[in-house]
Coordinates of C-alpha atoms (C1' of nucleotides) in Angstrom, one line a residue:
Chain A
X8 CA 81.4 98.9 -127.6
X9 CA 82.6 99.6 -130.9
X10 CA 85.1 98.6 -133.7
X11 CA 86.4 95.6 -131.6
X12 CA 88.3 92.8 -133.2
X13 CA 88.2 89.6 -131.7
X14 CA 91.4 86.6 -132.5
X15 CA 90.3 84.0 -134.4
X16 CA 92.2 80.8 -135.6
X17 CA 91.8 77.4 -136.9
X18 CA 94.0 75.8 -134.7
X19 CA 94.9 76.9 -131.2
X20 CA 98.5 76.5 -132.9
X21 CA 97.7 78.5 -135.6
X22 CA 98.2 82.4 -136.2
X23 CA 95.0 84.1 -135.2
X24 CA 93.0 86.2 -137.4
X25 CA 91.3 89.6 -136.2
X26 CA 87.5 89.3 -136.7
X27 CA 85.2 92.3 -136.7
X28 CA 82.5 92.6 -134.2
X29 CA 79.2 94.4 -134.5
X30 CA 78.3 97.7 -132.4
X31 CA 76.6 95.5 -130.0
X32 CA 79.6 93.3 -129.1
X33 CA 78.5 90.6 -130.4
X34 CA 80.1 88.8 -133.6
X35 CA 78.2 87.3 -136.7
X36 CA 78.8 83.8 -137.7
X37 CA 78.7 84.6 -141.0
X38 CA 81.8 87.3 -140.3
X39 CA 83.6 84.3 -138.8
X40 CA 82.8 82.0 -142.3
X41 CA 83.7 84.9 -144.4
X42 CA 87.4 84.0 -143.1
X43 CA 86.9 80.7 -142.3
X44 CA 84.7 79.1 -144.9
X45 CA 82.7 76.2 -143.8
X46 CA 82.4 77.3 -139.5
X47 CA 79.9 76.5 -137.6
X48 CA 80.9 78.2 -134.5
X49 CA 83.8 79.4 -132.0
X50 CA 85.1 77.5 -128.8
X51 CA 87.9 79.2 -126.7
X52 CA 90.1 77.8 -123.8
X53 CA 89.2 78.3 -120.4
X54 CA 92.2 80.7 -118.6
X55 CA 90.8 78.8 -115.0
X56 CA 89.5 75.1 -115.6
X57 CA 92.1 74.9 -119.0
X58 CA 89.2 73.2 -120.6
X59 CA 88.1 73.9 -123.8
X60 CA 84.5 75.8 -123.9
X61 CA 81.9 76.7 -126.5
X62 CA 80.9 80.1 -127.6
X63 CA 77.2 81.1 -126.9
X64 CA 75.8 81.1 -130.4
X65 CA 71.9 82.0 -131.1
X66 CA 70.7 82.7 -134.8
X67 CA 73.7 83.1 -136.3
X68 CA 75.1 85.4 -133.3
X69 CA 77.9 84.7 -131.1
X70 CA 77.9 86.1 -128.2
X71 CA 80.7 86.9 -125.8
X72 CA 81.5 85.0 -122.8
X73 CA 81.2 87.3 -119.7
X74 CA 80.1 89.6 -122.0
X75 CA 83.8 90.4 -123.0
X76 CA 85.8 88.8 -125.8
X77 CA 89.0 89.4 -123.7
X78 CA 92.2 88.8 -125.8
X79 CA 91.4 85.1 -125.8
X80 CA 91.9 83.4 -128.9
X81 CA 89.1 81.9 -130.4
X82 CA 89.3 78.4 -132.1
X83 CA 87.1 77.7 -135.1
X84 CA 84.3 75.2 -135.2
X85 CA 83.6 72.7 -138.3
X86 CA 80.9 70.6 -138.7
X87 CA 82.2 67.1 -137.9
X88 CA 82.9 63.9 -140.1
X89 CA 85.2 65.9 -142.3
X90 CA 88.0 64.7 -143.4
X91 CA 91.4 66.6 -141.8
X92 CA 94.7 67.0 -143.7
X93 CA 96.5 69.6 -141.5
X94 CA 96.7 71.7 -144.4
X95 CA 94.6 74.6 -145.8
X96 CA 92.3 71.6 -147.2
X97 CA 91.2 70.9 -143.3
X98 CA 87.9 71.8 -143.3
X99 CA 86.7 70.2 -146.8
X100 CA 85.1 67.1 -147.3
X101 CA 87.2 65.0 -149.8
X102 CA 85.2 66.0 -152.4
X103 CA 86.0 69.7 -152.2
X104 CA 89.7 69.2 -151.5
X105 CA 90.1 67.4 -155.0
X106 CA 87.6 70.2 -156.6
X107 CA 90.3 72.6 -155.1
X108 CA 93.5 70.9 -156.5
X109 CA 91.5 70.4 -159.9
X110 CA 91.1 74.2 -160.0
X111 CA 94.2 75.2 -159.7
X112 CA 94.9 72.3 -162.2
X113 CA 96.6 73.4 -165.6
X114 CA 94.6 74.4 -168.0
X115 CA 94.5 72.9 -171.5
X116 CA 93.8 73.7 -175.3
X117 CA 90.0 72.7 -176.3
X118 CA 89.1 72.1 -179.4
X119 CA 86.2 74.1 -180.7
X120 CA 83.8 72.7 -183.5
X121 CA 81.4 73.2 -185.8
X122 CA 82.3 76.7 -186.4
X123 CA 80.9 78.7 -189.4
X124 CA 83.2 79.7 -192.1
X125 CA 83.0 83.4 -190.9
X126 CA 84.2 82.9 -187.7
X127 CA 87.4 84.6 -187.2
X128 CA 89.9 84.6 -183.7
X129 CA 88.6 87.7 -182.5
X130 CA 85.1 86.5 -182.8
X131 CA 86.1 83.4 -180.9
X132 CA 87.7 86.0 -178.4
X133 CA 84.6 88.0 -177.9
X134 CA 82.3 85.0 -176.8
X135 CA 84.8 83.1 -174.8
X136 CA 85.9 85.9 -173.1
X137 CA 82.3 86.4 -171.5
X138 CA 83.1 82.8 -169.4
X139 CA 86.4 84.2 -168.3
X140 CA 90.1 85.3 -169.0
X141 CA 91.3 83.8 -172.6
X142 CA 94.8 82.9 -172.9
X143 CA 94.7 82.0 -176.6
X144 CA 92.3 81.4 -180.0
X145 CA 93.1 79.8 -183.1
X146 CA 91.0 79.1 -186.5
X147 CA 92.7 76.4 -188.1
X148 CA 92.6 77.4 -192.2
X149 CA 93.8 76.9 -195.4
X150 CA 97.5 77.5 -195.2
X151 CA 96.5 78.5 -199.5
X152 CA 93.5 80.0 -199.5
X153 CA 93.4 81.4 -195.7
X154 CA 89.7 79.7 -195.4
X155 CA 88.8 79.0 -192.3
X156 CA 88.5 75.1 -191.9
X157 CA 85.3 75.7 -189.4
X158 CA 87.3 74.5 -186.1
X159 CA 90.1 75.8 -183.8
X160 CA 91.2 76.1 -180.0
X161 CA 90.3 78.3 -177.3
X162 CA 92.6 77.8 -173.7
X163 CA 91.6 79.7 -170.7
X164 CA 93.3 81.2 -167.5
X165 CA 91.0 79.4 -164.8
X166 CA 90.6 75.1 -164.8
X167 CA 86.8 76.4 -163.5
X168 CA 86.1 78.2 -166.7
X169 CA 87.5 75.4 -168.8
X170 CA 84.9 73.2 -166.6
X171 CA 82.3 75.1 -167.7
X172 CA 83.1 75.7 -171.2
X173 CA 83.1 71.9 -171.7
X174 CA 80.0 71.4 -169.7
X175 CA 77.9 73.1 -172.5
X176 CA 77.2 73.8 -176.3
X177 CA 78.1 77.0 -177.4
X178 CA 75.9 79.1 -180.5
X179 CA 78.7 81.3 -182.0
X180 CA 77.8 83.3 -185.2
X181 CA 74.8 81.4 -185.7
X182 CA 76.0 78.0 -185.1
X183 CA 75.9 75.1 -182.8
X184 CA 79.2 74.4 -181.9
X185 CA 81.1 72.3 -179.5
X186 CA 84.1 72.5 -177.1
X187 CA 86.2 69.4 -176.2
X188 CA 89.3 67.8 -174.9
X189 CA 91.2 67.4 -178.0
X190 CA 92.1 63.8 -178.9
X191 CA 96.0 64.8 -178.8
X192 CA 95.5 65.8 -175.2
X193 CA 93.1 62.2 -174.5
X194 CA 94.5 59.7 -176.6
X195 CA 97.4 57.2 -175.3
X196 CA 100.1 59.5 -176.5
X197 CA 99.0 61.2 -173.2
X198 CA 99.8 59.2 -170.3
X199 CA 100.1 62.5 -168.3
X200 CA 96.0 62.4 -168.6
X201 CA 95.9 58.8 -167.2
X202 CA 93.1 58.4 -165.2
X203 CA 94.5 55.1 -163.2
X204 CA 96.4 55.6 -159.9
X205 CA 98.9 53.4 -158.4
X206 CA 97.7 52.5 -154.7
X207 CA 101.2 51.2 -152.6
X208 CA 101.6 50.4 -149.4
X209 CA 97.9 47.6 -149.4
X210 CA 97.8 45.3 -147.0
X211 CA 96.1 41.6 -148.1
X212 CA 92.9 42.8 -146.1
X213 CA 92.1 45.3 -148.1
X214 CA 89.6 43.9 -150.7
X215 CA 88.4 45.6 -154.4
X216 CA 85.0 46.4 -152.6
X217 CA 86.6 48.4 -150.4
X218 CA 88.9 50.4 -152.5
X219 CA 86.3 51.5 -154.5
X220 CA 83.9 52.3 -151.9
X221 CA 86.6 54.6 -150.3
X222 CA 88.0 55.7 -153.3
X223 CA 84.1 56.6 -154.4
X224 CA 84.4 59.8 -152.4
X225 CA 86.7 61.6 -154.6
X226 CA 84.7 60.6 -157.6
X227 CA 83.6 57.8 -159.8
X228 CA 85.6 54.8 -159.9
X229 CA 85.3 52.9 -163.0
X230 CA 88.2 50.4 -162.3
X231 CA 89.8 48.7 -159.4
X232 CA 92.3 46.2 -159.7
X233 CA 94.4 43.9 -157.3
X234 CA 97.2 41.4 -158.5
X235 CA 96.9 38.2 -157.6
X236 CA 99.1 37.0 -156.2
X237 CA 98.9 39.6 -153.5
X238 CA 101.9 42.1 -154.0
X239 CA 100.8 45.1 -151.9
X240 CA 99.1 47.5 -154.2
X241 CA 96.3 47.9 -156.4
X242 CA 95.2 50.3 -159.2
X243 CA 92.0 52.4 -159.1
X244 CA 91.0 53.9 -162.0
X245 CA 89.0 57.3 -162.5
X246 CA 85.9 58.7 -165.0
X247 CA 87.9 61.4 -164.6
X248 CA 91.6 61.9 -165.0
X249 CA 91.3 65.1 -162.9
X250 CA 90.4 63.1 -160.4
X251 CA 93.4 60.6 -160.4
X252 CA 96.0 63.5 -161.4
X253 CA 94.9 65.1 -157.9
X254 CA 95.2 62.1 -155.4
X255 CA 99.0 61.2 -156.7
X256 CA 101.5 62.1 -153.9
X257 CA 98.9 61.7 -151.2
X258 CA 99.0 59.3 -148.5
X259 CA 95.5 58.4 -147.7
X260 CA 94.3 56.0 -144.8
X261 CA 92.5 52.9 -145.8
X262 CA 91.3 50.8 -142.6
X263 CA 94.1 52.4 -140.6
X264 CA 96.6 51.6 -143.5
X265 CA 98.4 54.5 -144.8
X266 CA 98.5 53.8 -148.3
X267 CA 100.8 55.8 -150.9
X268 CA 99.1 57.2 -154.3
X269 CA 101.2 57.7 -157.4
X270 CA 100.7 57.8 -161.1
X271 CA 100.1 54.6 -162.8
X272 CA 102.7 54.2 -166.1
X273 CA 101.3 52.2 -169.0
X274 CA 102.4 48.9 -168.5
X275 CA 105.3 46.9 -170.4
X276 CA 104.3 44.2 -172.7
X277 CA 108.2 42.9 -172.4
X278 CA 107.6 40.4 -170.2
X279 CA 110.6 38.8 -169.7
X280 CA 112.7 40.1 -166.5
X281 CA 109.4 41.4 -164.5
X282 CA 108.4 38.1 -162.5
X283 CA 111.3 38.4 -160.2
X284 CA 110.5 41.6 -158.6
X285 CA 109.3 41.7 -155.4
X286 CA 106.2 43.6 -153.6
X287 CA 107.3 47.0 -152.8
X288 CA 108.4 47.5 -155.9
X289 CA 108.5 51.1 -157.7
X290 CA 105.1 52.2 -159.2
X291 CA 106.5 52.2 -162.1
X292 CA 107.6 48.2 -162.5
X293 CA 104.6 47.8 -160.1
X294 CA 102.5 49.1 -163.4
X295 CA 104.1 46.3 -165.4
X296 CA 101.9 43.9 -163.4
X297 CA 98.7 45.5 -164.6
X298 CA 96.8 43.3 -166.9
X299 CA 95.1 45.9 -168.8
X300 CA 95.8 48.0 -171.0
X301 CA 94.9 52.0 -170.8
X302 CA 91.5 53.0 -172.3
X303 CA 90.2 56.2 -173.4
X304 CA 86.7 55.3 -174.5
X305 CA 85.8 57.9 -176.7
X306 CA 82.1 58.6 -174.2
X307 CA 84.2 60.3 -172.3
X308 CA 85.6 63.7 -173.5
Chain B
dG4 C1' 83.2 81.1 -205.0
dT5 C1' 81.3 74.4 -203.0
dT6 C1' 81.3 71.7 -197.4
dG7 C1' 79.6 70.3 -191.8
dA8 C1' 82.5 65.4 -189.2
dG9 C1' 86.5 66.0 -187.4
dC10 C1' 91.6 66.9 -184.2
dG11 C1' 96.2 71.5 -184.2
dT12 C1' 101.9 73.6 -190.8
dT13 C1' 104.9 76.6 -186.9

DNA sequence: GTTGAGCGTT
């Protein structure tokens, strides 16, 4: 047997994939995950019984039924308590799925540090550019003397490389220097970066315990907060405003509610005309109702 | 011609 492709899909629904076997027929798990990152095996429908069946897999080797692949399509197998969006986030824990919205996230400017007075853009381009691809550098200086002021910005392509840039300290030219969210992009002129989400749609069961042990899964919750008197949704609030920039839009199911995530605006001190409204409201008189104000303590970068 | 925590002329 040689150069056979075998059909391969996520979903019997879905458009299958051709998958390469080996010479011997058989067809490596690991050629499966190459496609389908994450599988743990291949089941296929039965032509005769119409039930589904699993394929023969020993040491990382599946192996044919009948000892022909046929032109059956092959479903993929994921290990199980994962959570499933119907999307191309199936297969991820939630965890990974908001890793994968956070890198395709926007980059931003950082601000670089503790540079030395030599330092010029190019030198800045030349080390960054060993992390990844470099947008843009800047030295701030003098706008008289055209000295360097011994900071400036570096943005990058990828969210990841930002990540990592961040993550560590970075010896350019002889220095220690470091790489930050600048304040601009942190401070409360920046509601965009808010790392509070609007939870809509609660039902009166669902306590502040429980919000933040679901919510926990995305990342760590530093906030939760329910109006009292009940008015059917809640804010959770992030260490991370990645984190809370990815969940908006989603509808997420907590104790068989489906409950509706959106950005969380900085609430209104005018507090006239806002204790009329209703539950249900729009997040963004439901924000008025917040009793605290937005926070950027300054341990977090 | 200096300096060493910070926050960006456009």
């Amino acid at each position: 047997m040689a150069e056979l492709y075998i059909r391969v899909a996520e979903d019997e629904n879905e458009e299958p994939m051709e998958i390469p076997s080996e010479d011997d027929g058989t067809v490596l798990l690991s050629t499966v995950a190459a496609q389908f990152p994450g599988a743990c095996g291949l089941r296929y429908r039965n032509p005769v019984s119409q039930c589904m069946r699993g394929v023969r897999l020993v040491e990382g080797i599946l192996h044919a039924p009948e000892n022909d692949w046929g032109s059956l399509v092959y479903v993929v197998n994921y290990p199980k308590g994962k959570v499933y969006n119907k999307r191309k986030m199936d297969e991820m824990d939630a965890a990974s799925a908001v890793k994968m919205k956070r890198s395709i996230e926007k980059t931003s400017d950082l601000i670089i540090l503790g540079l030395p007075w030599k330092t010029s853009e190019q030198d800045l381009k030349d080390y960054f550019a060993t992390f990844g691809e470099v947008i843009m550098v800047q030295v701030k200086r003098d706008v008289k003397t055209g000295n360097s002021k011994g900071f400036g910005f570096v943005r990058f392509t990828e969210y990841e490389t930002q990540s990592k840039v961040i993550s560590q300290r970075h010896m350019i030219d002889g220095r220690w220097c470091d790489c930050k969210l600048p304040n601009s992009k942190a401070g409360p002129d920046e509601p965009m970066r808010s790392r509070k989400i609007f939870v809509g749609r609660c039902t009166e069961d669902i306590t502040t315990d429980e919000l933040r042990q679901f919510f926990m899964q995305y990342g760590e919750v530093t906030d939760v907060f329910i109006p009292k008197p009940f008015r059917a949704f809640a804010f959770v609030t992030f260490a991370d405003d990645q984190v809370a920039s990815a969940l908006c839009g989603e509808d997420l199911i907590i104790k068989g509610v489906s409950v509706h995530i959106s950005n969380a605006e900085p609430k209104h001190n005018n507090s006239r005309q806002m204790m009329d409204r209703g539950a249900g409201a729009s997040p963004s008189l439901a924000a008025m109702f917040d009793q605290t104000q937005y926070q950027y303590p300054s341990s977090h970068v």
